[in-house]
Amino acid sequence: DGGITQSPKYLFRKEGQNVTLSCEQNLNHDAMYWYRQDPGQGLRLIYYSQIVNDFQKGDIAEGYSVSREKKESFPLTVTSAQKNPTAFYLCASSRDRDSNQPQHFGDGTRLSIL
Amino acid sequence: GDSVTQMEGPVTLSEEAFLTINCTYTATGYPSLFWYVQYPGEGLQLLLKATKADDKGSNKGFEATYRKETTSFHLEKGSVQVSDSAVYFCALRGPYSSASKIIFGSGTRLSIRP
């Protein structure tokens, strides 16, 4: 089955520590996205990538970094500069260049501070 | 810029009641419209979509019609079940949207009483 795999499901971060969230897709999609969701709120775009080795900042990129070295992988690093990282993080992918296509989502990673 | 506005929740209904969740949008050109559903602790799943005016998307008893004249895409279901309890997101993807981003509404939490 094709889909998006996020890991881990739960993650804990200590003060001053960087942590990396994994996102892998086998849908052969060009575009990948990272969203942050806070309790009772909608999705906010952190970073997105339309093609390998290229990515752009979304609406709330400060304190986060990404890489896109392979088409199927788009890891997100939450750095120590992100002062309020506790949230539910969702990765998504879509076929690019076609506005009819929806985004497909992983099951999310819940990040908490120790 | 493009935007999506959906009715605030929470919405609480009794089982077998009729459901409407309102969604209106602002966009340049002719966007594609989507409804996503999020069950507790999970990612978003595509519920239905419509890609042009007067299209009706439908799935699992839910329906929504793309109304260009009122810029709306309201979600309806004739008889809700307890298992429909979730958060519902309206979204659009514009044909001219840079980087093929999807714009999400803030979500509407639906609770169904047995």
PDB file of N, CA and C in Angstrom, chain A residues 37-71:
ATOM      1  N   GLN A  37       0.098  21.576  14.204  1.00  0.00           N
ATOM      2  CA  GLN A  37      -1.269  21.708  14.679  1.00  0.00           C
ATOM      3  C   GLN A  37      -1.246  21.821  16.198  1.00  0.00           C
ATOM      4  N   ASP A  38      -1.795  22.911  16.730  1.00  0.00           N
ATOM      5  CA  ASP A  38      -1.919  23.103  18.166  1.00  0.00           C
ATOM      6  C   ASP A  38      -3.337  22.734  18.593  1.00  0.00           C
ATOM      7  N   PRO A  39      -3.519  22.376  19.860  1.00  0.00           N
ATOM      8  CA  PRO A  39      -4.826  21.887  20.316  1.00  0.00           C
ATOM      9  C   PRO A  39      -5.969  22.815  19.941  1.00  0.00           C
ATOM     10  N   GLY A  40      -6.998  22.250  19.314  1.00  0.00           N
ATOM     11  CA  GLY A  40      -8.186  23.014  18.964  1.00  0.00           C
ATOM     12  C   GLY A  40      -7.994  23.999  17.834  1.00  0.00           C
ATOM     13  N   GLN A  41      -6.868  23.895  17.132  1.00  0.00           N
ATOM     14  CA  GLN A  41      -6.599  24.853  16.057  1.00  0.00           C
ATOM     15  C   GLN A  41      -6.396  24.141  14.731  1.00  0.00           C
ATOM     16  N   GLY A  42      -6.325  24.943  13.696  1.00  0.00           N
ATOM     17  CA  GLY A  42      -6.108  24.398  12.359  1.00  0.00           C
ATOM     18  C   GLY A  42      -4.637  24.121  12.107  1.00  0.00           C
ATOM     19  N   LEU A  43      -4.321  23.920  10.822  1.00  0.00           N
ATOM     20  CA  LEU A  43      -2.954  23.586  10.422  1.00  0.00           C
ATOM     21  C   LEU A  43      -2.203  24.839   9.990  1.00  0.00           C
ATOM     22  N   ARG A  44      -0.946  24.924  10.423  1.00  0.00           N
ATOM     23  CA  ARG A  44      -0.089  26.017   9.972  1.00  0.00           C
ATOM     24  C   ARG A  44       1.116  25.431   9.247  1.00  0.00           C
ATOM     25  N   LEU A  45       1.424  25.982   8.095  1.00  0.00           N
ATOM     26  CA  LEU A  45       2.475  25.454   7.236  1.00  0.00           C
ATOM     27  C   LEU A  45       3.848  25.898   7.727  1.00  0.00           C
ATOM     28  N   ILE A  46       4.749  24.921   7.911  1.00  0.00           N
ATOM     29  CA  ILE A  46       6.100  25.214   8.399  1.00  0.00           C
ATOM     30  C   ILE A  46       7.062  25.356   7.218  1.00  0.00           C
ATOM     31  N   TYR A  47       7.178  24.296   6.428  1.00  0.00           N
ATOM     32  CA  TYR A  47       8.043  24.265   5.253  1.00  0.00           C
ATOM     33  C   TYR A  47       7.369  23.409   4.185  1.00  0.00           C
ATOM     34  N   TYR A  48       7.739  23.647   2.935  1.00  0.00           N
ATOM     35  CA  TYR A  48       7.303  22.776   1.864  1.00  0.00           C
ATOM     36  C   TYR A  48       8.408  22.639   0.821  1.00  0.00           C
ATOM     37  N   SER A  49       8.297  21.571   0.051  1.00  0.00           N
ATOM     38  CA  SER A  49       9.289  21.286  -0.976  1.00  0.00           C
ATOM     39  C   SER A  49       8.577  20.784  -2.225  1.00  0.00           C
ATOM     40  N   GLN A  50       8.919  21.349  -3.352  1.00  0.00           N
ATOM     41  CA  GLN A  50       8.293  20.939  -4.613  1.00  0.00           C
ATOM     42  C   GLN A  50       9.153  19.957  -5.392  1.00  0.00           C
ATOM     43  N   ILE A  51      10.451  19.914  -5.029  1.00  0.00           N
ATOM     44  CA  ILE A  51      11.358  19.086  -5.815  1.00  0.00           C
ATOM     45  C   ILE A  51      12.573  18.783  -4.952  1.00  0.00           C
ATOM     46  N   VAL A  52      13.273  17.735  -5.272  1.00  0.00           N
ATOM     47  CA  VAL A  52      14.467  17.361  -4.522  1.00  0.00           C
ATOM     48  C   VAL A  52      15.470  18.511  -4.501  1.00  0.00           C
ATOM     49  N   ASN A  53      16.110  18.681  -3.334  1.00  0.00           N
ATOM     50  CA  ASN A  53      17.133  19.711  -3.121  1.00  0.00           C
ATOM     51  C   ASN A  53      16.597  21.130  -3.178  1.00  0.00           C
ATOM     52  N   ASP A  54      15.308  21.286  -3.005  1.00  0.00           N
ATOM     53  CA  ASP A  54      14.718  22.621  -2.979  1.00  0.00           C
ATOM     54  C   ASP A  54      13.573  22.643  -1.976  1.00  0.00           C
ATOM     55  N   PHE A  55      13.488  23.700  -1.166  1.00  0.00           N
ATOM     56  CA  PHE A  55      12.393  23.838  -0.228  1.00  0.00           C
ATOM     57  C   PHE A  55      12.192  25.320   0.089  1.00  0.00           C
ATOM     58  N   GLN A  56      10.995  25.656   0.569  1.00  0.00           N
ATOM     59  CA  GLN A  56      10.653  27.038   0.870  1.00  0.00           C
ATOM     60  C   GLN A  56      10.022  27.128   2.255  1.00  0.00           C
ATOM     61  N   LYS A  57      10.193  28.293   2.877  1.00  0.00           N
ATOM     62  CA  LYS A  57       9.586  28.539   4.172  1.00  0.00           C
ATOM     63  C   LYS A  57       8.081  28.710   4.012  1.00  0.00           C
ATOM     64  N   GLY A  58       7.379  28.201   5.004  1.00  0.00           N
ATOM     65  CA  GLY A  58       5.949  28.438   5.088  1.00  0.00           C
ATOM     66  C   GLY A  58       5.667  29.625   5.988  1.00  0.00           C
ATOM     67  N   ASP A  59       4.555  29.535   6.704  1.00  0.00           N
ATOM     68  CA  ASP A  59       4.121  30.671   7.520  1.00  0.00           C
ATOM     69  C   ASP A  59       4.814  30.773   8.877  1.00  0.00           C
ATOM     70  N   ILE A  60       5.338  29.642   9.384  1.00  0.00           N
ATOM     71  CA  ILE A  60       5.916  29.647  10.730  1.00  0.00           C
ATOM     72  C   ILE A  60       7.245  28.881  10.749  1.00  0.00           C
ATOM     73  N   ALA A  61       8.185  29.239   9.878  1.00  0.00           N
ATOM     74  CA  ALA A  61       9.421  28.474   9.707  1.00  0.00           C
ATOM     75  C   ALA A  61      10.457  28.707  10.803  1.00  0.00           C
ATOM     76  N   GLU A  62      10.337  29.777  11.569  1.00  0.00           N
ATOM     77  CA  GLU A  62      11.377  30.104  12.548  1.00  0.00           C
ATOM     78  C   GLU A  62      11.514  28.999  13.587  1.00  0.00           C
ATOM     79  N   GLY A  63      12.774  28.562  13.797  1.00  0.00           N
ATOM     80  CA  GLY A  63      13.036  27.513  14.779  1.00  0.00           C
ATOM     81  C   GLY A  63      12.967  26.112  14.208  1.00  0.00           C
ATOM     82  N   TYR A  64      12.750  26.010  12.924  1.00  0.00           N
ATOM     83  CA  TYR A  64      12.669  24.704  12.241  1.00  0.00           C
ATOM     84  C   TYR A  64      13.638  24.675  11.060  1.00  0.00           C
ATOM     85  N   SER A  65      14.050  23.480  10.675  1.00  0.00           N
ATOM     86  CA  SER A  65      14.832  23.323   9.452  1.00  0.00           C
ATOM     87  C   SER A  65      14.434  22.008   8.782  1.00  0.00           C
ATOM     88  N   VAL A  66      14.652  21.932   7.470  1.00  0.00           N
ATOM     89  CA  VAL A  66      14.304  20.734   6.708  1.00  0.00           C
ATOM     90  C   VAL A  66      15.401  20.432   5.698  1.00  0.00           C
ATOM     91  N   SER A  67      15.323  19.254   5.110  1.00  0.00           N
ATOM     92  CA  SER A  67      16.178  18.891   3.983  1.00  0.00           C
ATOM     93  C   SER A  67      15.360  18.037   3.032  1.00  0.00           C
ATOM     94  N   ARG A  68      15.766  17.997   1.769  1.00  0.00           N
ATOM     95  CA  ARG A  68      15.074  17.163   0.783  1.00  0.00           C
ATOM     96  C   ARG A  68      16.133  16.586  -0.157  1.00  0.00           C
ATOM     97  N   GLU A  69      16.851  15.621   0.372  1.00  0.00           N
ATOM     98  CA  GLU A  69      17.930  14.981  -0.391  1.00  0.00           C
ATOM     99  C   GLU A  69      17.416  13.861  -1.281  1.00  0.00           C
ATOM    100  N   LYS A  70      16.270  13.299  -0.927  1.00  0.00           N
ATOM    101  CA  LYS A  70      15.649  12.233  -1.716  1.00  0.00           C
ATOM    102  C   LYS A  70      14.188  12.572  -1.925  1.00  0.00           C
ATOM    103  N   LYS A  71      13.640  12.110  -3.022  1.00  0.00           N
ATOM    104  CA  LYS A  71      12.252  12.424  -3.344  1.00  0.00           C
ATOM    105  C   LYS A  71      11.301  11.903  -2.280  1.00  0.00           C
TER     106      LYS A  71
END
